[in-house]
Short mmCIF file of C-alpha atoms in Angstrom, two decimals:
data_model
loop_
_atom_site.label_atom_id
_atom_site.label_comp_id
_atom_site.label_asym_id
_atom_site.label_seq_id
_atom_site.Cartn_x
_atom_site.Cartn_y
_atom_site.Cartn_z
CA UNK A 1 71.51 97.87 113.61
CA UNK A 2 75.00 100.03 113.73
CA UNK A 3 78.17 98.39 114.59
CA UNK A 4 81.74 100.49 114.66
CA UNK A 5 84.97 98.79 114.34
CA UNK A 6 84.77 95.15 114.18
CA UNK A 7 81.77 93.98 111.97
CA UNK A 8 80.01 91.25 113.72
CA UNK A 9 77.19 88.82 113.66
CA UNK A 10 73.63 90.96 113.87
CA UNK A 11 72.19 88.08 116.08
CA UNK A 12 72.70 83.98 115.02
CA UNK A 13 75.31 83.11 112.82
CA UNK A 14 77.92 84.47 110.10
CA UNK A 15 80.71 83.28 107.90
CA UNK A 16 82.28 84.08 104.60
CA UNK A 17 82.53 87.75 103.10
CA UNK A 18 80.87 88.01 99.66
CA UNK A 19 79.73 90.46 97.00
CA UNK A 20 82.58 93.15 98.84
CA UNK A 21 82.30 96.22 96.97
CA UNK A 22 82.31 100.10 96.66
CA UNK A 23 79.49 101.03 95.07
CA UNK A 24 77.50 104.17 94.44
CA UNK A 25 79.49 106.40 97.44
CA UNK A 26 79.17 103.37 99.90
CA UNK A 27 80.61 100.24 100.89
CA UNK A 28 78.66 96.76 100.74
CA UNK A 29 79.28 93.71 102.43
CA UNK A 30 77.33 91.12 102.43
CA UNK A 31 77.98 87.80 104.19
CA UNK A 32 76.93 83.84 104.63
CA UNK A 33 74.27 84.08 107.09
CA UNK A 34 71.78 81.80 109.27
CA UNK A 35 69.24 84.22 110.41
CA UNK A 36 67.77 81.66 112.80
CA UNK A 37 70.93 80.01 115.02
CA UNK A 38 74.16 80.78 115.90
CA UNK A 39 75.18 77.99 114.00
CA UNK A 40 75.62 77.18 110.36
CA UNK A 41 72.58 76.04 108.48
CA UNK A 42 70.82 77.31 104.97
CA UNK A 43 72.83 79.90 103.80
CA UNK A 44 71.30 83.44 102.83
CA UNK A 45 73.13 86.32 102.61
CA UNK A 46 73.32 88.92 105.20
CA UNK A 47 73.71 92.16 104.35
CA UNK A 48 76.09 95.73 105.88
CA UNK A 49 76.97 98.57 104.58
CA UNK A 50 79.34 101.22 105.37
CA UNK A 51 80.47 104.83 104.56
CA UNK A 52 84.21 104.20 105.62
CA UNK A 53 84.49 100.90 106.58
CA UNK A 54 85.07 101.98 110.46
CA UNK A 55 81.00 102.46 110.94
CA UNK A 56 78.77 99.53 109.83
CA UNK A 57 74.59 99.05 109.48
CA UNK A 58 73.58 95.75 108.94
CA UNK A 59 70.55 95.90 106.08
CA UNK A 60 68.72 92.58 107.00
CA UNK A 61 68.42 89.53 104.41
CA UNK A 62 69.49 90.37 100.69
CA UNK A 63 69.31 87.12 99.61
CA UNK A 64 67.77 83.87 100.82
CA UNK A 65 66.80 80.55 98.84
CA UNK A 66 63.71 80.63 96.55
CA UNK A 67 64.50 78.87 93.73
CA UNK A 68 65.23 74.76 92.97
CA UNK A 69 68.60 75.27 92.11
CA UNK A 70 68.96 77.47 95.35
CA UNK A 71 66.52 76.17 97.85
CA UNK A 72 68.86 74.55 100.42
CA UNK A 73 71.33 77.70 100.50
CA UNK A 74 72.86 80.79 98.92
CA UNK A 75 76.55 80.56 98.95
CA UNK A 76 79.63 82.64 98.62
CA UNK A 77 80.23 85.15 95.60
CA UNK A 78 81.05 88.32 94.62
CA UNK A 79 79.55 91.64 93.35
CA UNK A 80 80.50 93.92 90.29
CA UNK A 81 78.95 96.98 89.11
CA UNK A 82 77.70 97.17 85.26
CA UNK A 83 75.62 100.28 83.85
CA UNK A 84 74.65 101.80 87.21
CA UNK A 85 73.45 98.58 88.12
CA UNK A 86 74.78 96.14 91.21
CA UNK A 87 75.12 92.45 90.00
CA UNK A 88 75.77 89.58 92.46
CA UNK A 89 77.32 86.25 91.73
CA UNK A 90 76.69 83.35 94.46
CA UNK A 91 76.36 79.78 94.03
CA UNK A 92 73.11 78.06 94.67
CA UNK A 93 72.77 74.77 96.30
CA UNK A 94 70.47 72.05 95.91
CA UNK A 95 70.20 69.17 98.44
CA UNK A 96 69.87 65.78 96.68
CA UNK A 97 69.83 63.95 99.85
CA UNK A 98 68.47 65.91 103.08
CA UNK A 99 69.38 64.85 106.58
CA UNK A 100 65.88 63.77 107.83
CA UNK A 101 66.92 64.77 111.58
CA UNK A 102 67.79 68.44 110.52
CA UNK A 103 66.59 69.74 107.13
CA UNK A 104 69.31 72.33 106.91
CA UNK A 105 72.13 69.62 106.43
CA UNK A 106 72.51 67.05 103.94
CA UNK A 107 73.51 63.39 103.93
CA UNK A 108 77.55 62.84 102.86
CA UNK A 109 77.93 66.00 100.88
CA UNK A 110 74.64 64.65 98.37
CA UNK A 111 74.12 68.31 97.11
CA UNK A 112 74.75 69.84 93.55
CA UNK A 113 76.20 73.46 92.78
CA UNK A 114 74.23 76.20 89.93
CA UNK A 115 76.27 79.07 89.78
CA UNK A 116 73.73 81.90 89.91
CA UNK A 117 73.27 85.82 89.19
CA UNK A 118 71.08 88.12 90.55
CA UNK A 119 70.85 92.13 90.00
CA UNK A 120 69.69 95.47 91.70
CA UNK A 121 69.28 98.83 90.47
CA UNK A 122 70.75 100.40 94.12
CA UNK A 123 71.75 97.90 95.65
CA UNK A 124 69.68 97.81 98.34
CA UNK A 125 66.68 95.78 96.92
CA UNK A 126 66.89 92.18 95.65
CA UNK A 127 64.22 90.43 93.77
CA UNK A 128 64.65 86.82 95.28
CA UNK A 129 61.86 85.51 93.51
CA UNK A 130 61.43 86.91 90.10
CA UNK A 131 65.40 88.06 88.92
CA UNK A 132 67.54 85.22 90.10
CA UNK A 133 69.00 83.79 86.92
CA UNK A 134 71.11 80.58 86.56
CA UNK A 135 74.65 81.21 84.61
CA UNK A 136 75.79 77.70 84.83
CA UNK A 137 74.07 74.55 85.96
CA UNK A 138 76.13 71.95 87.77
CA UNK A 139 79.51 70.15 85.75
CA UNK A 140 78.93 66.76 84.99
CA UNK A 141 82.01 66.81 83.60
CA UNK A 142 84.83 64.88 85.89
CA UNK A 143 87.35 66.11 83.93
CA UNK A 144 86.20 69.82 83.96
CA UNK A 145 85.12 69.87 87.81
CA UNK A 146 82.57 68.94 90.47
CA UNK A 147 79.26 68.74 90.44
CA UNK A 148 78.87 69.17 94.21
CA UNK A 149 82.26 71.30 95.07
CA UNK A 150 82.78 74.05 92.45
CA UNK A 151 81.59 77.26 93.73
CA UNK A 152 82.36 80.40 95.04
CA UNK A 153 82.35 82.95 91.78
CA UNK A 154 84.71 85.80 91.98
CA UNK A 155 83.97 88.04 88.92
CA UNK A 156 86.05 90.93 87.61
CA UNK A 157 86.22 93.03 83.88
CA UNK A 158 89.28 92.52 82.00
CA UNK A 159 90.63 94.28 79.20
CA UNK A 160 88.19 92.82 76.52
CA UNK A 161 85.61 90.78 78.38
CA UNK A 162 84.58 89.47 81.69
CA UNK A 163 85.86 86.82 83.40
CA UNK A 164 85.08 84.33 86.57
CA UNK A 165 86.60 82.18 88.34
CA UNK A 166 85.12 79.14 90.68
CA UNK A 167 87.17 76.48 93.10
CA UNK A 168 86.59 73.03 92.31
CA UNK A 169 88.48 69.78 92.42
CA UNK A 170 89.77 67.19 90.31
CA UNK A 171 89.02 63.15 89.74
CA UNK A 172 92.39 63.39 91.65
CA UNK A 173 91.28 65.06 94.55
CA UNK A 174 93.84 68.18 93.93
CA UNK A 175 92.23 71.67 94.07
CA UNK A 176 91.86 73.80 91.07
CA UNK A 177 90.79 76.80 89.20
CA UNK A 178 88.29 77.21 86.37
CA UNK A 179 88.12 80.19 84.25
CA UNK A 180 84.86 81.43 82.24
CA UNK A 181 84.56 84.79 79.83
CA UNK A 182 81.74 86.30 79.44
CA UNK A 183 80.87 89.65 77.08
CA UNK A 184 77.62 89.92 78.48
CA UNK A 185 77.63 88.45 81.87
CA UNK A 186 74.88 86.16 81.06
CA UNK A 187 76.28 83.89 79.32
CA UNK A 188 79.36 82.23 80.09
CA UNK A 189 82.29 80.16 78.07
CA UNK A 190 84.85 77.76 79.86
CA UNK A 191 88.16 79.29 79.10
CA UNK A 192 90.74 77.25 80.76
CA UNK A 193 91.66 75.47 84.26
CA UNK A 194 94.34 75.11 86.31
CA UNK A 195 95.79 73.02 89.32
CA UNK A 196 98.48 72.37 91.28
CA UNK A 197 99.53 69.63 93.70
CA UNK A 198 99.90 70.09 97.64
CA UNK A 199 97.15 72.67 97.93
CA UNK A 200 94.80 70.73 99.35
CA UNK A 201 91.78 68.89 97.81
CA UNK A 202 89.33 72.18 96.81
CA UNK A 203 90.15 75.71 96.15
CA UNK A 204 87.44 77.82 98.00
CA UNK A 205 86.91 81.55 97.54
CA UNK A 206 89.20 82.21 95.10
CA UNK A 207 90.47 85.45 94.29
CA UNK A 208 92.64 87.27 91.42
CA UNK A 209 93.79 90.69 91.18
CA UNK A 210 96.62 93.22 90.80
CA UNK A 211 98.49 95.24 93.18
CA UNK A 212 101.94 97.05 92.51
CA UNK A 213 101.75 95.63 88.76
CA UNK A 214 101.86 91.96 90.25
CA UNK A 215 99.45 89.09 89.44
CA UNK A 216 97.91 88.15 92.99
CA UNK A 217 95.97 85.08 94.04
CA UNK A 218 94.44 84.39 97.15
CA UNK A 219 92.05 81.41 97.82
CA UNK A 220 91.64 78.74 100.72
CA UNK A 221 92.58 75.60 100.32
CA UNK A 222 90.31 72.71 101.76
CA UNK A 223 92.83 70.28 103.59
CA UNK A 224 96.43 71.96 103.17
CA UNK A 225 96.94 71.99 106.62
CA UNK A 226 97.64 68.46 108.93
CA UNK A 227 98.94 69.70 112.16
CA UNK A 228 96.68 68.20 115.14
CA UNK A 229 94.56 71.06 116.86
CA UNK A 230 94.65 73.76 113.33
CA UNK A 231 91.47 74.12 111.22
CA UNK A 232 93.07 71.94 108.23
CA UNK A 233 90.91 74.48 105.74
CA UNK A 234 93.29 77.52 105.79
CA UNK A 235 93.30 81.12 103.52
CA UNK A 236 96.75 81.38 101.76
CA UNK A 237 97.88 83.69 99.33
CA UNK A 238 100.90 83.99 96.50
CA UNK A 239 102.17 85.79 93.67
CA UNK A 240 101.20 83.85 90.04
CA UNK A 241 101.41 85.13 86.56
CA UNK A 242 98.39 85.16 84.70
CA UNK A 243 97.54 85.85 81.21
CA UNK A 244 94.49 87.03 80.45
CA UNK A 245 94.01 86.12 76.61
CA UNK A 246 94.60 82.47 77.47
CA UNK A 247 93.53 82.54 81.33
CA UNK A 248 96.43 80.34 81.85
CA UNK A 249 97.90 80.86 85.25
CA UNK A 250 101.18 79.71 86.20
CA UNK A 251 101.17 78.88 90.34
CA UNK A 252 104.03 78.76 92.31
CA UNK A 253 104.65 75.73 95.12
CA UNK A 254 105.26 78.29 97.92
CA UNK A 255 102.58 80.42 99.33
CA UNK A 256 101.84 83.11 102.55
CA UNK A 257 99.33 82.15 104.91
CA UNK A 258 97.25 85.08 104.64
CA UNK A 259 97.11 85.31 108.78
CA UNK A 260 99.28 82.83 110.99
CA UNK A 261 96.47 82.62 113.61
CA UNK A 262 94.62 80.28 111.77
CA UNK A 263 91.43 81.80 112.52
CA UNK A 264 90.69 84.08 109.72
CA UNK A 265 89.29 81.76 106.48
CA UNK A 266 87.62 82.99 103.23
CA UNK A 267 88.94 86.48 102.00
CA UNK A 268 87.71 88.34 99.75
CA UNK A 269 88.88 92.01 98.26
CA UNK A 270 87.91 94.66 96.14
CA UNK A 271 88.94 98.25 95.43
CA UNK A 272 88.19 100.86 97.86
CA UNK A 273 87.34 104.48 97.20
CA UNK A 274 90.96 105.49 96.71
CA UNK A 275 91.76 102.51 94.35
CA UNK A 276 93.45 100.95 97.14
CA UNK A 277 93.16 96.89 97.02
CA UNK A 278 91.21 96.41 100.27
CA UNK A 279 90.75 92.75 102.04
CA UNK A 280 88.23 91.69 104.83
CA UNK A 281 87.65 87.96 106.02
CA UNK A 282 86.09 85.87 108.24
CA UNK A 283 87.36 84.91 111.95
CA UNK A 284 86.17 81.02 112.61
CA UNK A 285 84.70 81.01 116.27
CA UNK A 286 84.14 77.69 118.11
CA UNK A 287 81.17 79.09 120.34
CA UNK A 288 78.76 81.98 120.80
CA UNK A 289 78.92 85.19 122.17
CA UNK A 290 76.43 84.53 124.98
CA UNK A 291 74.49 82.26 123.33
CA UNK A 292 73.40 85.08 120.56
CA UNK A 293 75.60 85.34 118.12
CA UNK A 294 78.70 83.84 116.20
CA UNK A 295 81.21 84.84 113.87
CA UNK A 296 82.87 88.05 113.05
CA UNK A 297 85.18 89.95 110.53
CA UNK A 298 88.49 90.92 110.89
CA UNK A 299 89.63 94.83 110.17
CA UNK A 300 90.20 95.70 106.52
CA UNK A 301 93.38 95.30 105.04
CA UNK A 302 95.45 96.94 102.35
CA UNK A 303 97.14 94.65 100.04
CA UNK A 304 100.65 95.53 98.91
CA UNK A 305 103.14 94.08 97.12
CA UNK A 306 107.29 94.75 97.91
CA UNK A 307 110.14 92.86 97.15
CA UNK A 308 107.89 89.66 96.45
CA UNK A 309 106.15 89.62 99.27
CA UNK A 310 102.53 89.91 99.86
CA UNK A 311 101.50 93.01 103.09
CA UNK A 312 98.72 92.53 104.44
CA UNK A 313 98.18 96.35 106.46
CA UNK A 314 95.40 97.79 108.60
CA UNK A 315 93.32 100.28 106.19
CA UNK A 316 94.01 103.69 107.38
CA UNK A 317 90.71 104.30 108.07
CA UNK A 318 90.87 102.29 110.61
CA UNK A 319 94.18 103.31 112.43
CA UNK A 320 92.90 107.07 111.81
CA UNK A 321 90.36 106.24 114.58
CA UNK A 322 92.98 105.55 117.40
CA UNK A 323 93.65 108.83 117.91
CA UNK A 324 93.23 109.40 121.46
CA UNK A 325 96.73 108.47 123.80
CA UNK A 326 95.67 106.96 126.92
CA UNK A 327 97.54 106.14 130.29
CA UNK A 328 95.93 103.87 132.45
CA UNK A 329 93.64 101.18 131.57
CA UNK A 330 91.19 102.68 133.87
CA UNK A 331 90.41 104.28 130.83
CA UNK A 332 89.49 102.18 128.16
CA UNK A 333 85.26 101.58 127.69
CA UNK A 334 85.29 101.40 124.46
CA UNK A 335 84.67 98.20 122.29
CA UNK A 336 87.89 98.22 120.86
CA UNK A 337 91.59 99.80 121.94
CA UNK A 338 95.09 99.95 119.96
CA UNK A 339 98.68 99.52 121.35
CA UNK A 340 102.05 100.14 119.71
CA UNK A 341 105.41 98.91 120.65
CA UNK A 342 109.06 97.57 119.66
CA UNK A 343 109.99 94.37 120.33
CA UNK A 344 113.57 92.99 120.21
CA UNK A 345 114.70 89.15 120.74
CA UNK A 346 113.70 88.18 124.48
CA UNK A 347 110.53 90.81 125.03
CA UNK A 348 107.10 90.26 126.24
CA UNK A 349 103.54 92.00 126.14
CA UNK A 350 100.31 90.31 128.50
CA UNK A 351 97.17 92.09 127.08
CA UNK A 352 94.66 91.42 129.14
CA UNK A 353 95.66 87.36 129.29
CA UNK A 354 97.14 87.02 125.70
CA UNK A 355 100.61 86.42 125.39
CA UNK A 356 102.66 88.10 122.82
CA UNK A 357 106.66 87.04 122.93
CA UNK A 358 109.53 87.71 120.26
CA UNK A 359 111.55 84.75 120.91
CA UNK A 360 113.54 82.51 118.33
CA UNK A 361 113.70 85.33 115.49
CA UNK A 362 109.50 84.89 116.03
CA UNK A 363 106.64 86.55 116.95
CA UNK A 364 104.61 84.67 118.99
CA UNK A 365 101.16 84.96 120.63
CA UNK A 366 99.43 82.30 123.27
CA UNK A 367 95.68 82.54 124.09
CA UNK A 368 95.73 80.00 126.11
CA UNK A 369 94.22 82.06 129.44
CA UNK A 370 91.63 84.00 126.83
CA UNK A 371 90.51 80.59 125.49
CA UNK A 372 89.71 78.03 128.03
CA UNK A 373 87.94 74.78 126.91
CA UNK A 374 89.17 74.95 123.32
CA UNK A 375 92.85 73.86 123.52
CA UNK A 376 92.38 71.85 120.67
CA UNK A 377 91.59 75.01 118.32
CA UNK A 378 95.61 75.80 118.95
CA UNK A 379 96.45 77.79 121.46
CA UNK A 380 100.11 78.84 120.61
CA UNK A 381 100.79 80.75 117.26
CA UNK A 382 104.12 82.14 115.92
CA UNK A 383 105.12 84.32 112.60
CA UNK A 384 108.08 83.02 110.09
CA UNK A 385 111.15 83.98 111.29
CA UNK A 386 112.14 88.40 111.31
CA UNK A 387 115.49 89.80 110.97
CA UNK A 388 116.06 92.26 113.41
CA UNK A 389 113.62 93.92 116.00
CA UNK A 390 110.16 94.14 115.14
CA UNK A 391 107.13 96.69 115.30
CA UNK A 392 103.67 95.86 116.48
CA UNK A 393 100.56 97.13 115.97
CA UNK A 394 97.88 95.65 117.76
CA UNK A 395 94.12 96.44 117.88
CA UNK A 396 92.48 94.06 121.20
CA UNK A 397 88.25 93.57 121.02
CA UNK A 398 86.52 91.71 123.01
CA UNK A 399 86.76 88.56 120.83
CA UNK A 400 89.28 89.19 118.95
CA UNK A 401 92.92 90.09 119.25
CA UNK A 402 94.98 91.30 115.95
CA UNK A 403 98.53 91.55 115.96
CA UNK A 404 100.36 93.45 112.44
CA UNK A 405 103.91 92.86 112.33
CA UNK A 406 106.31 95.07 110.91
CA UNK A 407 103.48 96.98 109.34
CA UNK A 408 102.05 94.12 107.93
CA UNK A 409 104.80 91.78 106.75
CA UNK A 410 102.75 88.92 108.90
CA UNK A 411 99.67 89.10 111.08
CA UNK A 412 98.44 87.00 113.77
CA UNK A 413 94.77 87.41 114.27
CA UNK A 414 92.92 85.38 117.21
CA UNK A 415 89.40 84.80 118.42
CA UNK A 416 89.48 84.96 122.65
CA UNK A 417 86.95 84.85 124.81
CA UNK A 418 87.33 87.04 128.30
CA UNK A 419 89.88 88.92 127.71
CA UNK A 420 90.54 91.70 130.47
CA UNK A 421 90.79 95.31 129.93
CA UNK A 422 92.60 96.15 133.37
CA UNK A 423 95.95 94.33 132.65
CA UNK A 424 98.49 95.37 130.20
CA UNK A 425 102.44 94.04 131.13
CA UNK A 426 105.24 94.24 129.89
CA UNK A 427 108.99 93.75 129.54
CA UNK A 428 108.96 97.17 128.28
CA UNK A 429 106.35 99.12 130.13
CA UNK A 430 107.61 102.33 129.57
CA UNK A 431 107.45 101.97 125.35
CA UNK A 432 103.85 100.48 125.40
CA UNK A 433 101.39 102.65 123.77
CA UNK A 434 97.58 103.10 124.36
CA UNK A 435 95.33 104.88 122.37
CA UNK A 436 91.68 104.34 121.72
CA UNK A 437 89.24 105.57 119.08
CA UNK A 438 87.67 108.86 118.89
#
């Protein structure tokens, strides 16, 4: 199955990114998946692949539960390439307690976390039942981490070893890091941890890298947010300094959201053919697409660093695709379009139903006309305050609307359901750009 532009859902349900990587001339992404529902249950992993992250073929099942440690669901990780070969890094769960009305949910979070490995020589093949390997049985350790919430491995090569890192949380219910090394990638020591207050109560999908010679984290926090109607589990990102010898990491008490439409959760990045720090994530989605299918990613995204703040920008590849200036919206058949415009204090833009407004030194969006029924998702988004006018570039799908600001200084992504392709409006008609992709 081939997908352009917006990776989606092959049928039933989706969520987190994992094992993101460029490997071998292509791009691999695979994904939390529930081959069997649109809606969340055992977790395998799903698996796409692309040769420039515009056009996408979903692969089928890579991975899917076939061991004790794993049998009630393969979740998130990440991917690295060693020797020629693909190795994958996921956490396996094991129900202690199953719910004995649906045997894809457990009782009160009664589960325990392995933190497993699994490898393929082109990655395209997985041996599910003869090469999964367990790197690190559940922590009994309360003072270490969780036995039920660490997960989530993100593994990278440093300059003498390799390292991981998992989310957990602590006897006092603050999120935190743990750090492993590794010179063999079988076997793993616990190097340090770290935690900070007001993050929430566990770190999921954490991820550490460098861009523009600055020490990046980005992770999502389980409970930092308590405004009525937001998902309270919400991706953030900030600049930390880490050292590597140690694995001591020193985290600041501001952050970026990583999108201020509170839909996209659980990032993940890796390098792209270019060496370019590349991030794709998932969009949360309250219902199905006709019944079939559920959940989606948003575009990729360059990650820069200037003047101590964190860009999150479309990847060119992408915007390369928009190519083709339209007029009328008479015009537009294709899955996806693109529009470009200025925007000083007082202007609007109606896409099709969604709202955009630059009022009170803010961006803002409403969706409340593309999202009928879920009002208490949030409706009614807005950016941190921008000095000055204020550029927009924003790509409009059929269920999903994303809106980069200032070339990427903030974005406002948001799931919508019926959004029109025969209305665009605005305060400035004439300066409204249309293009779609060729």
């Amino acid at each position: 199955m081939t997908q352009k532009l917006h990776l989606k859902a092959p049928g039933n349900w989706i969520n987190d990114p994992n094992g993101f990587i460029y490997y071998k001339g292509q791009y691999h992404l695979f994904y939390q998946y529930f081959p069997f529902e649109p809606r969340w249950g055992k977790m395998h992993w799903g698996h796409a692949v692309s040769d420039d992250l515009v056009t996408w073929e979903h692969k089928g099942v890579a991975l899917f539960p076939s061991k004790y440690p794993d049998q009630d669901g393969c979740f998130s990780g990440s991917s690295i390439e060693h020797d020629g070969k693909m190795f994958l890094f996921y956490t396996g769960v094991h129900y202690t307690e199953i719910d004995p009305d649906n045997i894809h949910a457990c009782v009160q979070d009664r589960f325990e976390s392995s933190q497993m490995m699994i490898t393929s020589d082109d990655g395209m093949k997985f041996d599910n039942l003869n090469d999964k390997k367990v790197i690190m049985y559940p922590i009994m350790d309360k003072k270490l981490g969780d036995a039920t919430h660490t997960r989530d491995p993100k593994v990278w090569r440093g300059k003498d070893a390799w390292y991981m890192v998992l989310g957990t949380t602590s006897e006092e219910r603050n999120g935190k890091l743990l750090f492993f090394k590794s010179h063999n990638l079988y076997d793993w020591t616990y190097a340090n941890q770290v935690s900070r207050e007001g993050y929430g109560w566990m770190w999921e999908c954490p991820d550490y890298f460098k861009v523009n010679d600055r020490d990046v984290l980005i992770f999502s926090p389980m409970g930092i947010m308590k405004d009525e109607g937001i998902e309270e589990n919400q991706a953030v990102c900030t600049l930390v300094d880490f050292d590597e010898e140690t694995c001591h990491m020193e985290i600041p008490d501001t952050y970026q959201f990583i999108d201020y439409g509170f839909d996209l959760y659980a990032p993940q990045s890796t390098v792209d053919e270019e060496g370019r720090r590349v991030m794709i994530a998932w969009l949360r989605m309250p219902q199905a697409v006709d019944g079939k299918w559920n959940g989606m990613f948003c575009f990729p995204r360059i990650v820069e660093v200037e003047d101590g703040h964190i860009y999150f920008r479309i990847h060119p590849n992408v915007k390369n695709k928009f190519t083709k200036k339209i007029s009328s919206m008479q015009d537009i058949e294709e899955e996806c379009y693109y529009l470009s415009m200025d925007m000083e204090e007082g202007d609007w833009l109606n896409v099709g139903g969604y709202q955009i407004t630059y009022a009170d030194h803010k961006i803002q969006t409403d969706r409340s006309e593309v999202f009928a029924g879920f009002e208490d998702r949030c409706s009614q988004f807005a950016s941190p305050e921008i000095n000055g006018s204020a550029h927009l570039d924003i790509y409009v799908g059929k269920n999903i609307v994303e809106v980069y600001i200032n070339d990427g200084e903030y974005v406002i992504s948001n799931v919508v359901y019926g959004i029109r392709n025969d209305i665009i409006a605005s305060s400035r008609q004439d300066d409204v750009n249309i293009y779609v992709a060729e």
